[in-house]
């Protein structure tokens, strides 16, 4: 079984809809991250969390919100989706004190 | 500002050696990572350099010069499966985010 899982893997939604992307991990890591990846722009950090009570904005947090329900779960919400949020979204985890990040398989989101 | 530069695309032949360069301008540098990402898949960790010098791991080696803001990833004995994007990333000691990624170098290995 994969250590970092994301659901759904693919999602098509319409402008204005609220959607949630979920991430779960069995690695026991305390730190979790949400990124989006766009062609030509690379990976950009949306939010990160160093433990359940710690949530921080990343480079491009506008239009997004997150929830850290437990150490193993970190959800990303788009309150009112817009077409320029169409992207590939990755969740990642790491252990405090170590810098290596471990990525989930990604969620491909299309906003019409 | 924070900036990472790497070539967009490179092509090499199976069995050859290729060097992928990465230059960075950041404040509060902590270390530099290389990740491999096959098309449509998640990035996977290759190497991490904190100190100046060369780190070797099998067919892959990574070099860092902190004073020059420069790193490279060296891939030896190229195989077809090495066709992928290679992402340079910097971890920071301060700022609103801990990690910034370059846009990646897409490597094509030809038979």
PDB file of C-alpha atoms in Angstrom:
ATOM      1  CA  UNK A   1       0.000   0.000   0.000  1.00  0.00           C
ATOM      2  CA  UNK A   2       1.126   3.528  -0.777  1.00  0.00           C
ATOM      3  CA  UNK A   3       2.463   5.564   2.150  1.00  0.00           C
ATOM      4  CA  UNK A   4       0.864   8.823   0.953  1.00  0.00           C
ATOM      5  CA  UNK A   5      -2.540   8.618  -0.714  1.00  0.00           C
ATOM      6  CA  UNK A   6      -4.675  11.285  -2.325  1.00  0.00           C
ATOM      7  CA  UNK A   7      -8.356  11.229  -3.195  1.00  0.00           C
ATOM      8  CA  UNK A   8      -9.758  11.749  -5.704  1.00  0.00           C
ATOM      9  CA  UNK A   9      -7.106  11.083  -8.338  1.00  0.00           C
ATOM     10  CA  UNK A  10      -9.038  12.964 -10.982  1.00  0.00           C
ATOM     11  CA  UNK A  11     -11.799  15.526 -10.629  1.00  0.00           C
ATOM     12  CA  UNK A  12     -13.790  17.654 -13.003  1.00  0.00           C
ATOM     13  CA  UNK A  13     -15.847  20.455 -11.495  1.00  0.00           C
ATOM     14  CA  UNK A  14     -17.565  23.665 -12.523  1.00  0.00           C
ATOM     15  CA  UNK A  15     -16.727  27.265 -11.724  1.00  0.00           C
ATOM     16  CA  UNK A  16     -18.117  28.291  -8.354  1.00  0.00           C
ATOM     17  CA  UNK A  17     -18.321  24.803  -6.873  1.00  0.00           C
ATOM     18  CA  UNK A  18     -16.712  23.913  -3.564  1.00  0.00           C
ATOM     19  CA  UNK A  19     -14.434  20.913  -3.645  1.00  0.00           C
ATOM     20  CA  UNK A  20     -12.148  19.135  -1.232  1.00  0.00           C
ATOM     21  CA  UNK A  21      -9.008  17.179  -1.967  1.00  0.00           C
ATOM     22  CA  UNK A  22      -7.879  14.760   0.688  1.00  0.00           C
ATOM     23  CA  UNK A  23      -4.508  13.437   1.680  1.00  0.00           C
ATOM     24  CA  UNK A  24      -3.709  10.611   4.075  1.00  0.00           C
ATOM     25  CA  UNK A  25      -0.365   9.168   5.120  1.00  0.00           C
ATOM     26  CA  UNK A  26       0.782   6.113   7.009  1.00  0.00           C
ATOM     27  CA  UNK A  27       4.410   7.228   7.291  1.00  0.00           C
ATOM     28  CA  UNK A  28       3.928   8.705  10.758  1.00  0.00           C
ATOM     29  CA  UNK A  29       5.325  12.040   9.580  1.00  0.00           C
ATOM     30  CA  UNK A  30       4.378  15.201  11.438  1.00  0.00           C
ATOM     31  CA  UNK A  31       4.717  17.625   8.548  1.00  0.00           C
ATOM     32  CA  UNK A  32       2.385  17.817   5.566  1.00  0.00           C
ATOM     33  CA  UNK A  33       2.257  20.055   2.503  1.00  0.00           C
ATOM     34  CA  UNK A  34       0.014  20.917  -0.414  1.00  0.00           C
ATOM     35  CA  UNK A  35       1.492  21.933  -3.777  1.00  0.00           C
ATOM     36  CA  UNK A  36       0.129  22.657  -7.197  1.00  0.00           C
ATOM     37  CA  UNK A  37       2.027  21.999 -10.386  1.00  0.00           C
ATOM     38  CA  UNK A  38       1.428  23.865 -13.612  1.00  0.00           C
ATOM     39  CA  UNK A  39       3.317  23.446 -16.897  1.00  0.00           C
ATOM     40  CA  UNK A  40       6.265  25.828 -17.016  1.00  0.00           C
ATOM     41  CA  UNK A  41       5.776  26.991 -13.429  1.00  0.00           C
ATOM     42  CA  UNK A  42       6.988  24.056 -11.419  1.00  0.00           C
ATOM     43  CA  UNK A  43       5.720  23.054  -8.004  1.00  0.00           C
ATOM     44  CA  UNK A  44       4.369  25.878  -5.851  1.00  0.00           C
ATOM     45  CA  UNK A  45       3.547  25.573  -2.179  1.00  0.00           C
ATOM     46  CA  UNK A  46      -0.041  26.349  -1.197  1.00  0.00           C
ATOM     47  CA  UNK A  47      -0.126  25.511   2.526  1.00  0.00           C
ATOM     48  CA  UNK A  48       1.942  23.564   4.977  1.00  0.00           C
ATOM     49  CA  UNK A  49       1.431  22.167   8.456  1.00  0.00           C
ATOM     50  CA  UNK A  50       4.137  21.157  10.898  1.00  0.00           C
ATOM     51  CA  UNK A  51       1.720  19.528  13.313  1.00  0.00           C
ATOM     52  CA  UNK A  52      -2.022  19.297  13.935  1.00  0.00           C
ATOM     53  CA  UNK A  53      -2.244  22.757  15.486  1.00  0.00           C
ATOM     54  CA  UNK A  54       0.132  24.456  13.082  1.00  0.00           C
ATOM     55  CA  UNK A  55      -1.086  25.732   9.689  1.00  0.00           C
ATOM     56  CA  UNK A  56       0.919  28.098   7.501  1.00  0.00           C
ATOM     57  CA  UNK A  57       0.297  29.818   4.215  1.00  0.00           C
ATOM     58  CA  UNK A  58       2.641  29.102   1.370  1.00  0.00           C
ATOM     59  CA  UNK A  59       3.438  31.006  -1.770  1.00  0.00           C
ATOM     60  CA  UNK A  60      -0.032  30.866  -3.348  1.00  0.00           C
ATOM     61  CA  UNK A  61      -2.685  30.382  -0.646  1.00  0.00           C
ATOM     62  CA  UNK A  62      -5.340  32.770  -2.007  1.00  0.00           C
ATOM     63  CA  UNK A  63      -8.495  30.883  -2.974  1.00  0.00           C
ATOM     64  CA  UNK A  64      -7.555  27.828  -0.925  1.00  0.00           C
ATOM     65  CA  UNK A  65      -8.040  26.661   2.647  1.00  0.00           C
ATOM     66  CA  UNK A  66      -6.804  23.618   4.540  1.00  0.00           C
ATOM     67  CA  UNK A  67      -7.707  21.463   7.489  1.00  0.00           C
ATOM     68  CA  UNK A  68      -5.409  19.184   9.452  1.00  0.00           C
ATOM     69  CA  UNK A  69      -7.917  16.760  10.948  1.00  0.00           C
ATOM     70  CA  UNK A  70      -5.298  14.467  12.450  1.00  0.00           C
ATOM     71  CA  UNK A  71      -1.587  13.898  12.146  1.00  0.00           C
ATOM     72  CA  UNK A  72      -2.259  11.578   9.223  1.00  0.00           C
ATOM     73  CA  UNK A  73      -4.812  13.684   7.342  1.00  0.00           C
ATOM     74  CA  UNK A  74      -4.504  17.031   5.584  1.00  0.00           C
ATOM     75  CA  UNK A  75      -7.292  18.330   3.345  1.00  0.00           C
ATOM     76  CA  UNK A  76      -7.251  21.105   0.785  1.00  0.00           C
ATOM     77  CA  UNK A  77     -10.442  22.979  -0.082  1.00  0.00           C
ATOM     78  CA  UNK A  78     -11.325  25.260  -2.929  1.00  0.00           C
ATOM     79  CA  UNK A  79     -14.258  27.278  -1.616  1.00  0.00           C
ATOM     80  CA  UNK A  80     -15.343  28.549  -5.030  1.00  0.00           C
ATOM     81  CA  UNK A  81     -13.377  26.929  -7.824  1.00  0.00           C
ATOM     82  CA  UNK A  82     -12.217  28.988 -10.789  1.00  0.00           C
ATOM     83  CA  UNK A  83     -10.691  27.825 -14.099  1.00  0.00           C
ATOM     84  CA  UNK A  84      -7.167  29.012 -13.271  1.00  0.00           C
ATOM     85  CA  UNK A  85      -7.140  26.526 -10.395  1.00  0.00           C
ATOM     86  CA  UNK A  86      -6.979  23.780 -12.992  1.00  0.00           C
ATOM     87  CA  UNK A  87      -3.719  22.008 -12.144  1.00  0.00           C
ATOM     88  CA  UNK A  88      -2.076  18.903 -10.773  1.00  0.00           C
ATOM     89  CA  UNK A  89      -2.160  18.947  -6.968  1.00  0.00           C
ATOM     90  CA  UNK A  90       0.324  17.078  -4.805  1.00  0.00           C
ATOM     91  CA  UNK A  91       0.336  16.358  -1.122  1.00  0.00           C
ATOM     92  CA  UNK A  92       3.702  15.712   0.529  1.00  0.00           C
ATOM     93  CA  UNK A  93       4.977  14.721   3.969  1.00  0.00           C
ATOM     94  CA  UNK A  94       8.222  14.988   5.869  1.00  0.00           C
ATOM     95  CA  UNK A  95       9.635  14.371   9.303  1.00  0.00           C
ATOM     96  CA  UNK A  96      10.569  17.313  11.468  1.00  0.00           C
ATOM     97  CA  UNK A  97      14.356  17.643  11.455  1.00  0.00           C
ATOM     98  CA  UNK A  98      14.647  15.986   8.055  1.00  0.00           C
ATOM     99  CA  UNK A  99      14.097  17.901   4.864  1.00  0.00           C
ATOM    100  CA  UNK A 100      13.214  15.150   2.383  1.00  0.00           C
ATOM    101  CA  UNK A 101       9.617  15.281   1.227  1.00  0.00           C
ATOM    102  CA  UNK A 102       7.564  12.287   0.140  1.00  0.00           C
ATOM    103  CA  UNK A 103       4.845  12.955  -2.393  1.00  0.00           C
ATOM    104  CA  UNK A 104       1.442  11.431  -2.968  1.00  0.00           C
ATOM    105  CA  UNK A 105       0.384  10.350  -6.471  1.00  0.00           C
ATOM    106  CA  UNK A 106      -1.359  13.638  -7.247  1.00  0.00           C
ATOM    107  CA  UNK A 107      -4.886  14.820  -8.027  1.00  0.00           C
ATOM    108  CA  UNK A 108      -5.582  16.119 -11.490  1.00  0.00           C
ATOM    109  CA  UNK A 109      -8.225  18.865 -11.215  1.00  0.00           C
ATOM    110  CA  UNK A 110     -10.083  20.443 -14.101  1.00  0.00           C
ATOM    111  CA  UNK A 111     -12.308  23.454 -13.426  1.00  0.00           C
ATOM    112  CA  UNK A 112     -14.693  24.253 -16.263  1.00  0.00           C
TER     113      UNK A 112
ATOM    114  CA  UNK B   1      13.452  37.486  -4.202  1.00  0.00           C
ATOM    115  CA  UNK B   2      13.850  33.750  -4.424  1.00  0.00           C
ATOM    116  CA  UNK B   3      14.811  32.268  -7.762  1.00  0.00           C
ATOM    117  CA  UNK B   4      15.951  28.918  -9.121  1.00  0.00           C
ATOM    118  CA  UNK B   5      17.087  28.416 -12.710  1.00  0.00           C
ATOM    119  CA  UNK B   6      17.577  25.185 -14.592  1.00  0.00           C
ATOM    120  CA  UNK B   7      17.448  24.333 -18.299  1.00  0.00           C
ATOM    121  CA  UNK B   8      14.015  23.491 -19.647  1.00  0.00           C
ATOM    122  CA  UNK B   9      14.991  20.484 -21.696  1.00  0.00           C
ATOM    123  CA  UNK B  10      17.990  18.284 -22.454  1.00  0.00           C
ATOM    124  CA  UNK B  11      18.561  15.322 -24.741  1.00  0.00           C
ATOM    125  CA  UNK B  12      21.173  12.600 -24.347  1.00  0.00           C
ATOM    126  CA  UNK B  13      21.938   9.148 -25.685  1.00  0.00           C
ATOM    127  CA  UNK B  14      21.550   5.863 -23.856  1.00  0.00           C
ATOM    128  CA  UNK B  15      24.787   4.934 -22.109  1.00  0.00           C
ATOM    129  CA  UNK B  16      26.092   8.493 -22.059  1.00  0.00           C
ATOM    130  CA  UNK B  17      26.664  10.927 -19.180  1.00  0.00           C
ATOM    131  CA  UNK B  18      24.563  14.053 -18.701  1.00  0.00           C
ATOM    132  CA  UNK B  19      24.936  16.982 -16.315  1.00  0.00           C
ATOM    133  CA  UNK B  20      21.883  19.027 -15.316  1.00  0.00           C
ATOM    134  CA  UNK B  21      22.736  22.402 -13.817  1.00  0.00           C
ATOM    135  CA  UNK B  22      20.830  24.432 -11.277  1.00  0.00           C
ATOM    136  CA  UNK B  23      21.583  27.958 -10.070  1.00  0.00           C
ATOM    137  CA  UNK B  24      19.766  29.653  -7.242  1.00  0.00           C
ATOM    138  CA  UNK B  25      19.431  33.042  -5.592  1.00  0.00           C
ATOM    139  CA  UNK B  26      17.720  32.750  -2.231  1.00  0.00           C
ATOM    140  CA  UNK B  27      17.846  34.204   1.236  1.00  0.00           C
ATOM    141  CA  UNK B  28      18.401  31.836   4.115  1.00  0.00           C
ATOM    142  CA  UNK B  29      19.694  28.801   2.201  1.00  0.00           C
ATOM    143  CA  UNK B  30      19.607  25.528   4.113  1.00  0.00           C
ATOM    144  CA  UNK B  31      20.116  22.781   1.534  1.00  0.00           C
ATOM    145  CA  UNK B  32      19.455  21.704  -2.031  1.00  0.00           C
ATOM    146  CA  UNK B  33      17.445  18.741  -3.269  1.00  0.00           C
ATOM    147  CA  UNK B  34      17.094  16.914  -6.521  1.00  0.00           C
ATOM    148  CA  UNK B  35      13.894  15.038  -7.324  1.00  0.00           C
ATOM    149  CA  UNK B  36      12.986  12.873 -10.305  1.00  0.00           C
ATOM    150  CA  UNK B  37       9.501  13.070 -11.768  1.00  0.00           C
ATOM    151  CA  UNK B  38       8.216  10.808 -14.521  1.00  0.00           C
ATOM    152  CA  UNK B  39       5.397  12.235 -16.617  1.00  0.00           C
ATOM    153  CA  UNK B  40       2.109  12.231 -14.707  1.00  0.00           C
ATOM    154  CA  UNK B  41       3.690  10.810 -11.570  1.00  0.00           C
ATOM    155  CA  UNK B  42       4.822  12.105  -8.208  1.00  0.00           C
ATOM    156  CA  UNK B  43       8.316  13.518  -7.645  1.00  0.00           C
ATOM    157  CA  UNK B  44      10.667  11.101  -5.905  1.00  0.00           C
ATOM    158  CA  UNK B  45      13.736  12.012  -3.880  1.00  0.00           C
ATOM    159  CA  UNK B  46      17.170  11.595  -5.459  1.00  0.00           C
ATOM    160  CA  UNK B  47      19.660  13.570  -3.383  1.00  0.00           C
ATOM    161  CA  UNK B  48      20.194  16.242  -0.745  1.00  0.00           C
ATOM    162  CA  UNK B  49      23.270  18.468  -0.438  1.00  0.00           C
ATOM    163  CA  UNK B  50      23.931  20.705   2.534  1.00  0.00           C
ATOM    164  CA  UNK B  51      27.707  21.074   2.367  1.00  0.00           C
ATOM    165  CA  UNK B  52      29.892  21.930  -0.603  1.00  0.00           C
ATOM    166  CA  UNK B  53      31.106  19.007  -2.626  1.00  0.00           C
ATOM    167  CA  UNK B  54      30.023  15.919  -4.471  1.00  0.00           C
ATOM    168  CA  UNK B  55      27.600  13.285  -3.183  1.00  0.00           C
ATOM    169  CA  UNK B  56      27.604  10.036  -5.099  1.00  0.00           C
ATOM    170  CA  UNK B  57      24.795   7.497  -5.079  1.00  0.00           C
ATOM    171  CA  UNK B  58      25.086   4.776  -7.672  1.00  0.00           C
ATOM    172  CA  UNK B  59      24.695   6.174 -11.181  1.00  0.00           C
ATOM    173  CA  UNK B  60      23.592   9.559  -9.809  1.00  0.00           C
ATOM    174  CA  UNK B  61      25.825  12.216  -8.250  1.00  0.00           C
ATOM    175  CA  UNK B  62      24.999  15.697  -7.035  1.00  0.00           C
ATOM    176  CA  UNK B  63      27.333  18.623  -6.492  1.00  0.00           C
ATOM    177  CA  UNK B  64      26.857  21.821  -4.516  1.00  0.00           C
ATOM    178  CA  UNK B  65      28.765  25.112  -4.293  1.00  0.00           C
ATOM    179  CA  UNK B  66      27.090  27.334  -1.728  1.00  0.00           C
ATOM    180  CA  UNK B  67      29.330  30.312  -2.472  1.00  0.00           C
ATOM    181  CA  UNK B  68      28.397  30.207  -6.154  1.00  0.00           C
ATOM    182  CA  UNK B  69      24.738  29.338  -5.680  1.00  0.00           C
ATOM    183  CA  UNK B  70      25.237  26.392  -8.001  1.00  0.00           C
ATOM    184  CA  UNK B  71      24.457  22.714  -8.116  1.00  0.00           C
ATOM    185  CA  UNK B  72      24.456  19.978 -10.705  1.00  0.00           C
ATOM    186  CA  UNK B  73      23.043  16.494 -11.021  1.00  0.00           C
ATOM    187  CA  UNK B  74      25.221  14.034 -12.917  1.00  0.00           C
ATOM    188  CA  UNK B  75      23.639  10.949 -14.419  1.00  0.00           C
ATOM    189  CA  UNK B  76      25.978   8.237 -15.685  1.00  0.00           C
ATOM    190  CA  UNK B  77      25.324   5.224 -17.911  1.00  0.00           C
ATOM    191  CA  UNK B  78      22.005   6.678 -19.009  1.00  0.00           C
ATOM    192  CA  UNK B  79      19.099   4.312 -19.413  1.00  0.00           C
ATOM    193  CA  UNK B  80      15.816   4.820 -21.211  1.00  0.00           C
ATOM    194  CA  UNK B  81      14.011   4.815 -17.873  1.00  0.00           C
ATOM    195  CA  UNK B  82      15.959   7.960 -16.898  1.00  0.00           C
ATOM    196  CA  UNK B  83      13.760   9.941 -19.287  1.00  0.00           C
ATOM    197  CA  UNK B  84      11.956  12.182 -16.812  1.00  0.00           C
ATOM    198  CA  UNK B  85      11.912  15.683 -15.379  1.00  0.00           C
ATOM    199  CA  UNK B  86      14.544  16.537 -12.786  1.00  0.00           C
ATOM    200  CA  UNK B  87      13.525  19.119 -10.217  1.00  0.00           C
ATOM    201  CA  UNK B  88      15.977  21.237  -8.275  1.00  0.00           C
ATOM    202  CA  UNK B  89      14.593  22.467  -4.941  1.00  0.00           C
ATOM    203  CA  UNK B  90      15.990  24.634  -2.177  1.00  0.00           C
ATOM    204  CA  UNK B  91      15.031  24.483   1.474  1.00  0.00           C
ATOM    205  CA  UNK B  92      15.139  27.766   3.324  1.00  0.00           C
ATOM    206  CA  UNK B  93      15.869  28.637   6.906  1.00  0.00           C
ATOM    207  CA  UNK B  94      13.464  31.550   6.978  1.00  0.00           C
ATOM    208  CA  UNK B  95      10.579  33.056   5.063  1.00  0.00           C
ATOM    209  CA  UNK B  96       6.913  32.269   4.649  1.00  0.00           C
ATOM    210  CA  UNK B  97       7.639  28.936   3.019  1.00  0.00           C
ATOM    211  CA  UNK B  98      10.307  26.341   3.524  1.00  0.00           C
ATOM    212  CA  UNK B  99      10.774  24.974   0.041  1.00  0.00           C
ATOM    213  CA  UNK B 100      11.007  26.425  -3.441  1.00  0.00           C
ATOM    214  CA  UNK B 101      11.238  24.373  -6.604  1.00  0.00           C
ATOM    215  CA  UNK B 102      12.751  25.108  -9.956  1.00  0.00           C
ATOM    216  CA  UNK B 103      10.576  24.530 -13.008  1.00  0.00           C
ATOM    217  CA  UNK B 104      12.378  21.277 -13.785  1.00  0.00           C
ATOM    218  CA  UNK B 105      14.550  19.960 -16.588  1.00  0.00           C
ATOM    219  CA  UNK B 106      12.926  17.485 -18.926  1.00  0.00           C
ATOM    220  CA  UNK B 107      15.505  14.883 -19.965  1.00  0.00           C
ATOM    221  CA  UNK B 108      14.964  12.756 -23.036  1.00  0.00           C
ATOM    222  CA  UNK B 109      17.152   9.687 -23.400  1.00  0.00           C
ATOM    223  CA  UNK B 110      17.433   8.450 -26.964  1.00  0.00           C
ATOM    224  CA  UNK B 111      18.330   4.934 -28.036  1.00  0.00           C
TER     225      UNK B 111
END
